[in-house]
CSV table of C-alpha atoms and ligand atoms in Angstrom, one decimal:
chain,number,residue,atom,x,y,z
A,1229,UNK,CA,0.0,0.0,0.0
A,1230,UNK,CA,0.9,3.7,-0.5
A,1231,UNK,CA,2.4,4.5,3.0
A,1232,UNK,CA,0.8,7.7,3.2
A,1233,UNK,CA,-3.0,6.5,2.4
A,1234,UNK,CA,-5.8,7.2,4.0
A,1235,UNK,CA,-7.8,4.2,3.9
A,1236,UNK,CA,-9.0,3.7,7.7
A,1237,UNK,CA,-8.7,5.0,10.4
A,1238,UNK,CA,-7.1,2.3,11.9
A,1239,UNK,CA,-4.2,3.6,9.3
A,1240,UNK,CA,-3.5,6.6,11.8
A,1241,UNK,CA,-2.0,6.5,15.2
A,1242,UNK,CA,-3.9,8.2,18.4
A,1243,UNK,CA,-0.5,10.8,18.2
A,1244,UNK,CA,-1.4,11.3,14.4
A,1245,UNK,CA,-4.7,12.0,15.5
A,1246,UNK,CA,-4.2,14.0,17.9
A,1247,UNK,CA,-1.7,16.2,15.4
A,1248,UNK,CA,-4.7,16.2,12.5
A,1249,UNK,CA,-6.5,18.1,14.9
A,1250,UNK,CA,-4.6,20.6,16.1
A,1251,UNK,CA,-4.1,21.0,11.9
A,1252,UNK,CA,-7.1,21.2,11.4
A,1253,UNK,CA,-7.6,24.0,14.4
A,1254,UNK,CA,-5.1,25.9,12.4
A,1255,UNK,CA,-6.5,25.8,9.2
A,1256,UNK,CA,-9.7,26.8,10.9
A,1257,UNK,CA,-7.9,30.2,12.0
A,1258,UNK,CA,-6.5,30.3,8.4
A,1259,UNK,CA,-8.5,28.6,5.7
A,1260,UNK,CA,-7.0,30.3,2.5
A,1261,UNK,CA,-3.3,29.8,2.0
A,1262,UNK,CA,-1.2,29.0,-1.1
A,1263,UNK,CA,0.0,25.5,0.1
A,1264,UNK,CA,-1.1,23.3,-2.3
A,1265,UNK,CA,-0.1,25.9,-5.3
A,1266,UNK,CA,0.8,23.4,-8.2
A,1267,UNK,CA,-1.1,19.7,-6.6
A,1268,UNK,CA,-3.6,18.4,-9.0
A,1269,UNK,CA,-5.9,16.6,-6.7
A,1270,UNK,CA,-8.6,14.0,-8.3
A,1271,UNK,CA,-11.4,13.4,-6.7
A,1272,UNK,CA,-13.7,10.4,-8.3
A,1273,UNK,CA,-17.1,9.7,-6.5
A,1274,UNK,CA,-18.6,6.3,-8.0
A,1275,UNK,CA,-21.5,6.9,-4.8
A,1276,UNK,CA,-23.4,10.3,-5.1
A,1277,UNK,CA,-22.4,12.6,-1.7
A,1278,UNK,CA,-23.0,16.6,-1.4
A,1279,UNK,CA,-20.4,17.0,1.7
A,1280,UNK,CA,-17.8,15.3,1.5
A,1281,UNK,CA,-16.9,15.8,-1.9
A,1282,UNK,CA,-17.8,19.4,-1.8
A,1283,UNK,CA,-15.8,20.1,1.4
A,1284,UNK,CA,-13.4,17.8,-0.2
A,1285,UNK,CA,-12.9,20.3,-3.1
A,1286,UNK,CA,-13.5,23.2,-0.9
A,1287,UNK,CA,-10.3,22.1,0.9
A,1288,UNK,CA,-8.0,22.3,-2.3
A,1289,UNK,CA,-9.6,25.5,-3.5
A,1290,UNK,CA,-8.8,27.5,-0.2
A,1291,UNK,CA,-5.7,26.4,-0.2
A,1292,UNK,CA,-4.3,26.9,-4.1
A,1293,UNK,CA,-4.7,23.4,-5.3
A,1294,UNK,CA,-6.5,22.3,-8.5
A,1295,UNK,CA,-9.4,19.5,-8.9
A,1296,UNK,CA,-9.8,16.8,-11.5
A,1297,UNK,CA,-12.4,14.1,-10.6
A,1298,UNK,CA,-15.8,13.1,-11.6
A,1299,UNK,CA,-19.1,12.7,-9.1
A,1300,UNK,CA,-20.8,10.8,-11.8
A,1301,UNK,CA,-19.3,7.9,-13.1
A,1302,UNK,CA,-22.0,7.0,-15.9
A,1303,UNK,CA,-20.4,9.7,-17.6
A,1304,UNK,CA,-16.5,8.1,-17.1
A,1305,UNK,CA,-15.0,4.8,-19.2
A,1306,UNK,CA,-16.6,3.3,-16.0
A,1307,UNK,CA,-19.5,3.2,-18.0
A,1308,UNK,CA,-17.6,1.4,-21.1
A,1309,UNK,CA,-16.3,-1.9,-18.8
A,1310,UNK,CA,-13.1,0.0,-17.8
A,1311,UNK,CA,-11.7,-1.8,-14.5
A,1312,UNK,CA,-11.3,-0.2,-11.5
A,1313,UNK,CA,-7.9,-1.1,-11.7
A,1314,UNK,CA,-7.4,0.4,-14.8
A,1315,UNK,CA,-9.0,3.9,-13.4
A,1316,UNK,CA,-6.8,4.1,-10.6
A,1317,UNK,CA,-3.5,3.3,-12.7
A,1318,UNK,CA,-5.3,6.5,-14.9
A,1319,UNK,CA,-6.2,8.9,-12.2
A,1320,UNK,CA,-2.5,8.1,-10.3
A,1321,UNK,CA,-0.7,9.0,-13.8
A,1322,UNK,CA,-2.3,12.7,-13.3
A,1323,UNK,CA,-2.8,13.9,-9.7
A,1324,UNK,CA,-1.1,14.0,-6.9
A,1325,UNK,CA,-3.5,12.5,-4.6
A,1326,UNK,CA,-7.1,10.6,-5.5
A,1327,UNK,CA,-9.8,10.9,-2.6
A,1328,UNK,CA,-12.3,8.2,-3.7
A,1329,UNK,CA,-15.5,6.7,-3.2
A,1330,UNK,CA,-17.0,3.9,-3.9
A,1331,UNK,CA,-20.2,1.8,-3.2
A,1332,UNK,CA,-17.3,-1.6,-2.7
A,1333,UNK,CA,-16.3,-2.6,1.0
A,1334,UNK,CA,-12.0,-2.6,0.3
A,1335,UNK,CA,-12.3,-0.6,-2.7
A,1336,UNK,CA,-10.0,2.2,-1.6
A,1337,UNK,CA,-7.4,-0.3,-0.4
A,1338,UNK,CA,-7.1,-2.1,-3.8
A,1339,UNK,CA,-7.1,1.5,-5.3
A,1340,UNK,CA,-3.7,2.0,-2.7
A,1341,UNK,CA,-2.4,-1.2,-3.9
A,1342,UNK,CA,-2.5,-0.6,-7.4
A,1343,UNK,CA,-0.9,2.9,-7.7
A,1344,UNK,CA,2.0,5.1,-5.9
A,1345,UNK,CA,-0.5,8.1,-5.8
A,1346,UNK,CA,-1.6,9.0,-1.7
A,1347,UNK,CA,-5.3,7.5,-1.7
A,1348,UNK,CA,-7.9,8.9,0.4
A,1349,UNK,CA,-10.7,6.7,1.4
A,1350,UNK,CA,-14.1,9.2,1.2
A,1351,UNK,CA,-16.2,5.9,2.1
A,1352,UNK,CA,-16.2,2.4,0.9
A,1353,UNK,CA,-19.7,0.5,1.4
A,1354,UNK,CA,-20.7,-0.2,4.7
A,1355,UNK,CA,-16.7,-0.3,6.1
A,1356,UNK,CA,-15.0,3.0,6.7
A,1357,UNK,CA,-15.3,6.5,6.6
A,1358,UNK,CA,-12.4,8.1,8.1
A,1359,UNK,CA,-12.5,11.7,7.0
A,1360,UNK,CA,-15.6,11.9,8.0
A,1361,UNK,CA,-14.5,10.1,11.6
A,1362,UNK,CA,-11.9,13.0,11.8
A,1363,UNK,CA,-14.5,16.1,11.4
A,1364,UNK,CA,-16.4,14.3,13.6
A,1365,UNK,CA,-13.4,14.1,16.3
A,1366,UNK,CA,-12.7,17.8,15.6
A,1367,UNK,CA,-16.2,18.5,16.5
A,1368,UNK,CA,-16.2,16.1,19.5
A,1369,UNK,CA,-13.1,17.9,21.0
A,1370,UNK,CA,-14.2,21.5,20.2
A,1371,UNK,CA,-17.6,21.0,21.6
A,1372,UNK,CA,-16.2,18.7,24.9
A,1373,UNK,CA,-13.1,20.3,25.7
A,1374,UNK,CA,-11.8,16.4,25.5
A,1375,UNK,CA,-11.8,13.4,23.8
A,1376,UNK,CA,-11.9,11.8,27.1
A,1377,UNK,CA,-14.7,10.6,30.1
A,1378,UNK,CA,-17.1,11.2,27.5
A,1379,UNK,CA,-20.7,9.5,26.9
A,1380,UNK,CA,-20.8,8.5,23.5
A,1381,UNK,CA,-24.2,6.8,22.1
A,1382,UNK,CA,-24.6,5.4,18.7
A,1383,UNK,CA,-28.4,5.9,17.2
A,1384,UNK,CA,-29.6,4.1,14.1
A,1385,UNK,CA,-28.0,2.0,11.4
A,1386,UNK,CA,-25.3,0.2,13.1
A,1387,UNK,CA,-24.6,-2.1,11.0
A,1388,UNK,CA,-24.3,-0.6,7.5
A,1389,UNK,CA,-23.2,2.7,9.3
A,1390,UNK,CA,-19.3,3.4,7.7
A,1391,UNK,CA,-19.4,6.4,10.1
A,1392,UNK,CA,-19.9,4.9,13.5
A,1393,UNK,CA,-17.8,1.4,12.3
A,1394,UNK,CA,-14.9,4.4,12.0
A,1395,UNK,CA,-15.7,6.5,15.1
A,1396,UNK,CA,-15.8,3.8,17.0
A,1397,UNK,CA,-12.7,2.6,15.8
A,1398,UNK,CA,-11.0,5.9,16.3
A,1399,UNK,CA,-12.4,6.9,19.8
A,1400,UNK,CA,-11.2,3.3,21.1
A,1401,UNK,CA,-8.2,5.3,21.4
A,1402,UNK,CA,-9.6,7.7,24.4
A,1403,UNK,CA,-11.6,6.8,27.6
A,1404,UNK,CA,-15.3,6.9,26.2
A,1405,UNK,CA,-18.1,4.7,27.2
A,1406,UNK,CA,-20.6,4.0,24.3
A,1407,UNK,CA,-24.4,3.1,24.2
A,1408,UNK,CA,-25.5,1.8,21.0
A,1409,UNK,CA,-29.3,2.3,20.4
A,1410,UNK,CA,-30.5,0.0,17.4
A,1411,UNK,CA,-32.7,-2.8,16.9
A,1412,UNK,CA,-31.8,-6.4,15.7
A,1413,UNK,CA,-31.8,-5.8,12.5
A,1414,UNK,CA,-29.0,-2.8,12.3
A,1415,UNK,CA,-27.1,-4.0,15.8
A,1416,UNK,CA,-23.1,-2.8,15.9
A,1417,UNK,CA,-21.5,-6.2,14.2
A,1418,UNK,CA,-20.1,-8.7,16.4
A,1419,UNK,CA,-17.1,-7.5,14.9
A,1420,UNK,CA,-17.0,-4.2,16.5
A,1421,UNK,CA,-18.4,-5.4,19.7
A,1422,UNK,CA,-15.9,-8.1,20.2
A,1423,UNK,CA,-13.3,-5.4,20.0
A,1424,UNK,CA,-14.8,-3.6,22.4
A,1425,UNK,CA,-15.0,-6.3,25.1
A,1426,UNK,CA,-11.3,-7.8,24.3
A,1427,UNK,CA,-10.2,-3.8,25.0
A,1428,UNK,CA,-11.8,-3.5,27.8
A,1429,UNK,CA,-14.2,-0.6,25.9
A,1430,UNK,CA,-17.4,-0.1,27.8
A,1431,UNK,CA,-20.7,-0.2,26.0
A,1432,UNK,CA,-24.5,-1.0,27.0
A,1433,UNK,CA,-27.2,-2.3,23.8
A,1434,UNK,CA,-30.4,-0.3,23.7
A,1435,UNK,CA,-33.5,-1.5,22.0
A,1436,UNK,CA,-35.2,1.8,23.2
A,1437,UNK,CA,-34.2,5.4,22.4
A,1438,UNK,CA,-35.4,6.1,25.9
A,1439,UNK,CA,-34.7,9.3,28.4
A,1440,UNK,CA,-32.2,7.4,30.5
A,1441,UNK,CA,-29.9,6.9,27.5
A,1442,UNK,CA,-30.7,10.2,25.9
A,1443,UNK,CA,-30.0,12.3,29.1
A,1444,UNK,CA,-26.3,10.2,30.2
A,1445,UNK,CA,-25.1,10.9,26.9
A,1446,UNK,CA,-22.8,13.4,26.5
A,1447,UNK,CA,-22.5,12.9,22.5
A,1448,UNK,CA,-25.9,11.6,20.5
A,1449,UNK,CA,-24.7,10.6,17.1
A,1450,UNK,CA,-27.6,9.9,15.0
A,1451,UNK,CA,-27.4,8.5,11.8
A,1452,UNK,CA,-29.3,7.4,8.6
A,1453,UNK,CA,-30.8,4.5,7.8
A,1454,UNK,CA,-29.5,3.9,4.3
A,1455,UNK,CA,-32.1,2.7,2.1
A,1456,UNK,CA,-29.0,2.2,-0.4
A,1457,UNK,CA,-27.8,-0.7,1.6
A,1458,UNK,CA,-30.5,-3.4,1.9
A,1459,UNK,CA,-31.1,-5.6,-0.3
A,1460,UNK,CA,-35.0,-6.2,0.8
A,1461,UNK,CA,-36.4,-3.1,0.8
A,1462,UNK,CA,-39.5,-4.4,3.1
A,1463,UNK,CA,-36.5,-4.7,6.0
A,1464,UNK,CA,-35.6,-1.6,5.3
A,1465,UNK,CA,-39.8,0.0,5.5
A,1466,UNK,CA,-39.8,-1.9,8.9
A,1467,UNK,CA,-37.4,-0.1,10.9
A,1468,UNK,CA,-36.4,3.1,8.6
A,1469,UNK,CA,-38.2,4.8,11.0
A,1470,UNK,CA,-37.7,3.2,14.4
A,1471,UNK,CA,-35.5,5.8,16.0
A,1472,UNK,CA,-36.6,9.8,15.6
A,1473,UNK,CA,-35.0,12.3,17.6
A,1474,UNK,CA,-37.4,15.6,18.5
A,1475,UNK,CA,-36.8,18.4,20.5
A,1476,UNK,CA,-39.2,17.3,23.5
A,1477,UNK,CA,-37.1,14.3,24.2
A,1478,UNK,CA,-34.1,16.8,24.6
A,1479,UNK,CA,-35.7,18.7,27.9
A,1480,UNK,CA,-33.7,17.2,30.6
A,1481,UNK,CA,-30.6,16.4,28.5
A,1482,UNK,CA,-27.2,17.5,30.0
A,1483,UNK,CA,-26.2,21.0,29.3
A,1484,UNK,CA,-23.0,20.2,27.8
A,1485,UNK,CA,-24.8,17.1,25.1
A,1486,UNK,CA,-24.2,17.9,21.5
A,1487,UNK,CA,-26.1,15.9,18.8
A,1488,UNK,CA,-24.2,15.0,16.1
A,1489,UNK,CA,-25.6,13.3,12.4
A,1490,UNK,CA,-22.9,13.1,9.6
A,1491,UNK,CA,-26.0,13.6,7.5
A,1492,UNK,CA,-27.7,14.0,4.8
A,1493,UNK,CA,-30.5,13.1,7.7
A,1494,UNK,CA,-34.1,11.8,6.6
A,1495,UNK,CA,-37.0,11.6,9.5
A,1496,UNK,CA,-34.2,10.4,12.5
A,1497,UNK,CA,-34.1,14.5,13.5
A,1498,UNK,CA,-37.1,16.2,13.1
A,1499,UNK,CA,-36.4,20.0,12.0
A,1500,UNK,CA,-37.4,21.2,15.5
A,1501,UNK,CA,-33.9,20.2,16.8
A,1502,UNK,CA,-32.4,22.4,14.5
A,1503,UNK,CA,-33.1,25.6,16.7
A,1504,UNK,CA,-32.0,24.1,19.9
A,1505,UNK,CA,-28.0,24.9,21.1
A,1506,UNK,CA,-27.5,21.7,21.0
A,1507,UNK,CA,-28.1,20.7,17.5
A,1508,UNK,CA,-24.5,20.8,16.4
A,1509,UNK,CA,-24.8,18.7,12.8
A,1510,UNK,CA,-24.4,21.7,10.9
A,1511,UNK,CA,-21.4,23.2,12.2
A,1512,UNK,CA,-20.0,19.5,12.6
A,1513,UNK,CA,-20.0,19.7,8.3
A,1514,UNK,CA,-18.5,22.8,8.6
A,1515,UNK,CA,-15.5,21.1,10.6
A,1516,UNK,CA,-15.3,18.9,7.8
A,1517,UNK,CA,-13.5,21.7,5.4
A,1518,UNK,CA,-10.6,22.0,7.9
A,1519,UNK,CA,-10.4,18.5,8.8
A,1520,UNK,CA,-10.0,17.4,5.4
A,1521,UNK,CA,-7.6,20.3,4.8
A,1522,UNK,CA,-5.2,18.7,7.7
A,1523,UNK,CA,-5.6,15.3,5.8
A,1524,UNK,CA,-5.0,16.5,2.2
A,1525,UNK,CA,-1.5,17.9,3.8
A,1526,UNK,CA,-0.3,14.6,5.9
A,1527,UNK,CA,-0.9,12.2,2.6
A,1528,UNK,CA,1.3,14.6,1.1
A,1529,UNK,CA,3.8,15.2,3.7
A,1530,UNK,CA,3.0,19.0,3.8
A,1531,UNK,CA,4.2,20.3,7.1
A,1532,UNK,CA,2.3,22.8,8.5
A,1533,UNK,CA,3.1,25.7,10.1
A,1534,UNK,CA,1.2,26.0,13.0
B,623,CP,N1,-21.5,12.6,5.6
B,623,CP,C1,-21.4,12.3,4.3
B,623,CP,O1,-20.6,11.5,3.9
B,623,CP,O2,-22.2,13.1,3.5
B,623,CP,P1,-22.2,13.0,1.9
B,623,CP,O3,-22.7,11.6,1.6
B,623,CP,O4,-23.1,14.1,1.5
B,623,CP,O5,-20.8,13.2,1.4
């Protein structure tokens, strides 16, 4: 693999981490700089997204770069039976570094295997999402003061979810308990939860969104259920819209909980959270400009001067 890839974020240390977000708390302070003045950066979504790739883009124009990519692959030699392979070996002749995504599990580590160009991994099926896991640490940290003694709990799709599969992942590093609130159907893999319990990670299951879990949490991460994943859409009518978040069930929340969606969101927050302090979702996307910023500079070794 390319050693400076991106392709989970079990690819970066708890110190590299810690470092990405200090970068990106700089580039927050200055956003527009010259640093990238000559990268070609490719972006190639083969799965449709408004945020990342935008903030994606947004990162390499603020800071002097220049974008090649595509966000519709019916319109590449995708289309025409060209191999992914093949793509990559492409794209890596031309830029400097390819942020992809793809609807494949692995897809974005075969892309690192099959070129020398940094990869970045903007989600790969149901596995990993890890820019998207640093924006959300960013906005963990800014809005908590820590990444530490923190309540963390897990709403929704937990199984398909590549976000919560990578924050999980990522926030095994700190001292955080977790309670993951899904039913059967979408539970957190065995996987996950087996590397909770041989690291000594505290979690509790929750079938019901109730008022006990809602008001210990000190982070509600809510998330989508992705119609995009099932394969039988009647499993996906039945519990699309189990779990619904509304501003009532916030009243005797902790003053310091911050709710957190990597969005787009459907029903699971109704729009009368979005008024409340505590609705932090938008700003969280916002993070994602500078976090991505930080990233784009460590897969290309780019010190910054902080
Ligand atoms: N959170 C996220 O990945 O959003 P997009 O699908 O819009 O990129």
């Amino acid at each position: 693999m390319e050693k400076n890839s991106i392709v989970s974020i079990n690819d970066i240390s708890k110190e590299e981490i810690l470092e990405l977000l200090k970068t990106a708390a700089y580039f927050e302070e200055h956003p527009n700089q010259k640093i990238l003045d000559g990268k070609v950066i490719a972006t190639l979504f083969f799965e449709p997204s408004t945020r990342t790739r935008l903030s994606f883009e947004t990162a390499v124009n603020r800071l002097g770069g220049r974008i090649i990519g595509f966000s519709d692959p019916a319109a590449t030699s995708t289309s025409k039976g060209e191999t992914l392979k093949d793509t990559i070996i492409m794209v890596g002749n031309y830029a400097d570094v390819i942020i992809m995504r793809h609807y494949l599990e692995g897809a974005a580590k075969y892309a690192s295997e099959v070129t020398d160009t940094p990869i970045i991994n903007a989600g790969d099926g149901a596995h990993q999402h890890p820019s998207q896991t640093m924006l959300d640490l960013y906005s963990i940290y800014k809005t908590q003061g820590s990444l530490d003694n923190l309540t963390v709990t897990m709403v929704g799709d937990l199984k398909y979810g590549r976000t919560v599969h990578s924050l999980l992942m990522a926030l095994s590093h700190f001292n955080v308990k977790f309670q993951f609130v899904a039913c059967d159907e979408l539970r957190m893999p065995e996987e996950f939860r087996t590397f909770c319990d041989r690291n000594g990670i505290q979690y509790t299951e929750h079938r019901e969104f109730s008022a006990e879990v809602i008001n210990s949490s000190d982070i509600l991460y809510m998330t989508r259920v992705q119609r995009e994943r099932f394969t039988d859409l009647m499993e996906y009518e039945r519990v699309k819209d189990l779990y619904n978040l509304h501003n009532a069930m916030l009243a005797d929340s902790k003053p310091n909980l911050r709710i957190l969606h990597p969005l787009p969101r459907v029903n699971e927050i109704d729009q009368d959270v979005d008024d409340n302090p505590k609705a932090y979702y938008f700003q969280q996307a916002k993070n994602g400009l500078y976090a991505r910023q930080a990233m784009i500079c460590k897969v290309l070794g780019i010190k910054v001067n902080q």
